[in-house]
Amino acid sequence: MARSGVITFKGNPMTLQGEELTVGSTAPDFTLHYYKDGMQTLTLADLKGKPALLSIVPSLDTGVCAIQTKKFNESLGALGDSINAVTISRDLPFAQARFCGAENVSMQTASDYQTGEFGAAYGMTIDELKLLTRAVVVLDSKGTVLYAETVSEVTSEPNYDAALEALKNAS
């Protein structure tokens, strides 16, 4: 399913592939990859048991994506192990690890580069760019979607306060 006109990139209309994620729905399963002492996988099952914030970005090597990741990293640091927080992009896991090291980001990163299954299942693949769109998803400890924001202009920042409030209410 293609959804046209939902987002823009620098003012240009783009198409998202997949169905829109809705509040109250069960989060679709996924397998993502990250680099920590070798290649590792991250699945929805790994996140269950604690509320989770999924910060979705096109590429960590761009200004707004870096800002989004660093803001969430800073805001969520005080919550420690009581939540799961993951930044998801299609950057290679090695590039994600390099970014986190260079920017002192401790937040988990994971990549949808291998299969694109996360972007397809969550309706967040920009068809024209083959990148993930900018979005934030908050899940409860059982994997139910409590909050879902797809940022209408990809170059704009998400509503941090609303996402953090949803996460706080999930705890």
One Martini backbone bead per residue (centre of mass of N, CA, C, O) as a GRO file, in nm:
protein
  171
    1MET     BB    1   0.095   0.037   0.024
    2ALA     BB    2   0.034   0.371  -0.075
    3ARG     BB    3   0.121   0.705   0.064
    4SER     BB    4   0.026   1.010  -0.037
    5GLY     BB    5   0.102   1.325   0.113
    6VAL     BB    6   0.207   1.282   0.416
    7ILE     BB    7   0.486   1.384   0.310
    8THR     BB    8   0.782   1.591   0.314
    9PHE     BB    9   1.080   1.700   0.121
   10LYS     BB   10   1.153   2.006   0.098
   11GLY     BB   11   0.831   2.029  -0.004
   12ASN     BB   12   0.821   1.745  -0.129
   13PRO     BB   13   0.631   1.505  -0.219
   14MET     BB   14   0.576   1.185  -0.067
   15THR     BB   15   0.602   0.823  -0.034
   16LEU     BB   16   0.453   0.578   0.162
   17GLN     BB   17   0.512   0.258   0.267
   18GLY     BB   18   0.241   0.135   0.392
   19GLU     BB   19   0.088   0.125   0.684
   20GLU     BB   20  -0.042   0.290   0.931
   21LEU     BB   21   0.030   0.354   1.248
   22THR     BB   22  -0.168   0.276   1.539
   23VAL     BB   23  -0.320   0.347   1.810
   24GLY     BB   24  -0.357   0.027   1.983
   25SER     BB   25  -0.175  -0.136   1.835
   26THR     BB   26   0.023  -0.387   1.737
   27ALA     BB   27   0.337  -0.427   1.702
   28PRO     BB   28   0.541  -0.506   1.471
   29ASP     BB   29   0.761  -0.708   1.378
   30PHE     BB   30   1.131  -0.733   1.397
   31THR     BB   31   1.463  -0.703   1.230
   32LEU     BB   32   1.760  -0.577   1.351
   33HIS     BB   33   2.083  -0.403   1.334
   34TYR     BB   34   2.398  -0.418   1.521
   35TYR     BB   35   2.707  -0.286   1.667
   36LYS     BB   36   2.851  -0.517   1.920
   37ASP     BB   37   3.087  -0.719   1.914
   38GLY     BB   38   2.939  -0.735   1.659
   39MET     BB   39   2.681  -0.868   1.513
   40GLN     BB   40   2.337  -0.783   1.582
   41THR     BB   41   2.009  -0.835   1.712
   42LEU     BB   42   1.677  -0.676   1.692
   43THR     BB   43   1.366  -0.715   1.854
   44LEU     BB   44   1.063  -0.686   1.984
   45ALA     BB   45   1.113  -0.894   2.213
   46ASP     BB   46   1.356  -0.727   2.338
   47LEU     BB   47   1.149  -0.484   2.437
   48LYS     BB   48   0.994  -0.638   2.614
   49GLY     BB   49   0.900  -0.530   2.961
   50LYS     BB   50   0.929  -0.236   2.842
   51PRO     BB   51   0.918   0.058   2.762
   52ALA     BB   52   0.925   0.224   2.427
   53LEU     BB   53   1.147   0.415   2.216
   54LEU     BB   54   1.113   0.511   1.870
   55SER     BB   55   1.364   0.660   1.674
   56ILE     BB   56   1.310   0.782   1.351
   57VAL     BB   57   1.553   0.801   1.078
   58PRO     BB   58   1.721   0.852   0.788
   59SER     BB   59   2.012   0.994   0.903
   60LEU     BB   60   2.277   1.051   1.121
   61ASP     BB   61   2.438   1.237   0.888
   62THR     BB   62   2.226   1.452   0.980
   63GLY     BB   63   2.124   1.718   1.153
   64VAL     BB   64   1.832   1.639   1.258
   65CYS     BB   65   1.903   1.349   1.340
   66ALA     BB   66   2.116   1.424   1.546
   67ILE     BB   67   1.939   1.596   1.725
   68GLN     BB   68   1.726   1.384   1.795
   69THR     BB   69   1.919   1.180   1.925
   70LYS     BB   70   2.043   1.369   2.143
   71LYS     BB   71   1.779   1.454   2.283
   72PHE     BB   72   1.687   1.173   2.367
   73ASN     BB   73   1.940   1.087   2.515
   74GLU     BB   74   1.920   1.309   2.731
   75SER     BB   75   1.619   1.264   2.830
   76LEU     BB   76   1.660   0.935   2.889
   77GLY     BB   77   1.900   0.891   3.086
   78ALA     BB   78   1.740   0.900   3.368
   79LEU     BB   79   1.582   0.617   3.311
   80GLY     BB   80   1.753   0.403   3.204
   81ASP     BB   81   1.642   0.064   3.260
   82SER     BB   82   1.315   0.131   3.244
   83ILE     BB   83   1.385   0.148   2.936
   84ASN     BB   84   1.353   0.161   2.584
   85ALA     BB   85   1.594   0.295   2.338
   86VAL     BB   86   1.566   0.363   1.976
   87THR     BB   87   1.755   0.417   1.692
   88ILE     BB   88   1.629   0.428   1.352
   89SER     BB   89   1.789   0.319   1.047
   90ARG     BB   90   1.981   0.274   0.728
   91ASP     BB   91   2.228   0.268   0.847
   92LEU     BB   92   2.503   0.138   0.914
   93PRO     BB   93   2.611  -0.002   1.201
   94PHE     BB   94   2.894   0.132   1.190
   95ALA     BB   95   2.790   0.425   1.163
   96GLN     BB   96   2.630   0.429   1.423
   97ALA     BB   97   2.869   0.372   1.613
   98ARG     BB   98   3.037   0.614   1.532
   99PHE     BB   99   2.836   0.833   1.610
  100CYS     BB  100   2.809   0.759   1.912
  101GLY     BB  101   3.108   0.800   1.979
  102ALA     BB  102   3.139   1.100   1.875
  103GLU     BB  103   2.855   1.196   2.050
  104ASN     BB  104   2.794   1.049   2.320
  105VAL     BB  105   2.592   0.803   2.260
  106SER     BB  106   2.391   0.554   2.442
  107MET     BB  107   2.186   0.495   2.256
  108GLN     BB  108   2.030   0.279   2.081
  109THR     BB  109   2.100   0.121   1.772
  110ALA     BB  110   1.934   0.049   1.448
  111SER     BB  111   1.908  -0.145   1.142
  112ASP     BB  112   1.723  -0.151   0.807
  113TYR     BB  113   1.923  -0.243   0.564
  114GLN     BB  114   1.870  -0.542   0.477
  115THR     BB  115   1.524  -0.558   0.440
  116GLY     BB  116   1.304  -0.329   0.533
  117GLU     BB  117   1.083  -0.441   0.736
  118PHE     BB  118   1.026  -0.208   0.923
  119GLY     BB  119   0.929   0.006   0.718
  120ALA     BB  120   0.698  -0.170   0.609
  121ALA     BB  121   0.545  -0.241   0.882
  122TYR     BB  122   0.540   0.087   0.972
  123GLY     BB  123   0.510   0.289   0.724
  124MET     BB  124   0.838   0.433   0.672
  125THR     BB  125   0.893   0.428   0.365
  126ILE     BB  126   1.055   0.612   0.127
  127ASP     BB  127   1.022   0.551  -0.191
  128GLU     BB  128   1.215   0.766  -0.336
  129LEU     BB  129   1.470   0.710  -0.109
  130LYS     BB  130   1.494   0.447   0.070
  131LEU     BB  131   1.400   0.565   0.346
  132LEU     BB  132   1.334   0.673   0.645
  133THR     BB  133   1.128   0.839   0.822
  134ARG     BB  134   1.019   1.069   1.044
  135ALA     BB  135   0.981   0.931   1.381
  136VAL     BB  136   0.759   0.829   1.663
  137VAL     BB  137   0.751   0.552   1.899
  138VAL     BB  138   0.533   0.419   2.153
  139LEU     BB  139   0.564   0.151   2.386
  140ASP     BB  140   0.467  -0.084   2.568
  141SER     BB  141   0.559  -0.375   2.739
  142LYS     BB  142   0.372  -0.544   2.508
  143GLY     BB  143   0.357  -0.372   2.216
  144THR     BB  144   0.181  -0.123   2.232
  145VAL     BB  145   0.057   0.153   2.081
  146LEU     BB  146   0.071   0.490   2.225
  147TYR     BB  147   0.259   0.635   2.001
  148ALA     BB  148   0.237   0.825   1.677
  149GLU     BB  149   0.483   0.998   1.473
  150THR     BB  150   0.466   1.158   1.161
  151VAL     BB  151   0.658   1.372   1.010
  152SER     BB  152   0.559   1.584   0.760
  153GLU     BB  153   0.853   1.710   0.769
  154VAL     BB  154   1.156   1.566   0.746
  155THR     BB  155   1.325   1.843   0.837
  156SER     BB  156   1.175   1.810   1.099
  157GLU     BB  157   1.094   1.796   1.419
  158PRO     BB  158   0.968   1.646   1.670
  159ASN     BB  159   0.751   1.581   1.946
  160TYR     BB  160   0.903   1.542   2.231
  161ASP     BB  161   0.695   1.591   2.458
  162ALA     BB  162   0.480   1.385   2.367
  163ALA     BB  163   0.661   1.135   2.373
  164LEU     BB  164   0.756   1.159   2.672
  165GLU     BB  165   0.473   1.149   2.794
  166ALA     BB  166   0.398   0.868   2.690
  167LEU     BB  167   0.631   0.726   2.830
  168LYS     BB  168   0.564   0.812   3.120
  169ASN     BB  169   0.272   0.674   3.112
  170ALA     BB  170   0.396   0.376   3.068
  171SER     BB  171   0.559   0.343   3.351
   0.00000   0.00000   0.00000
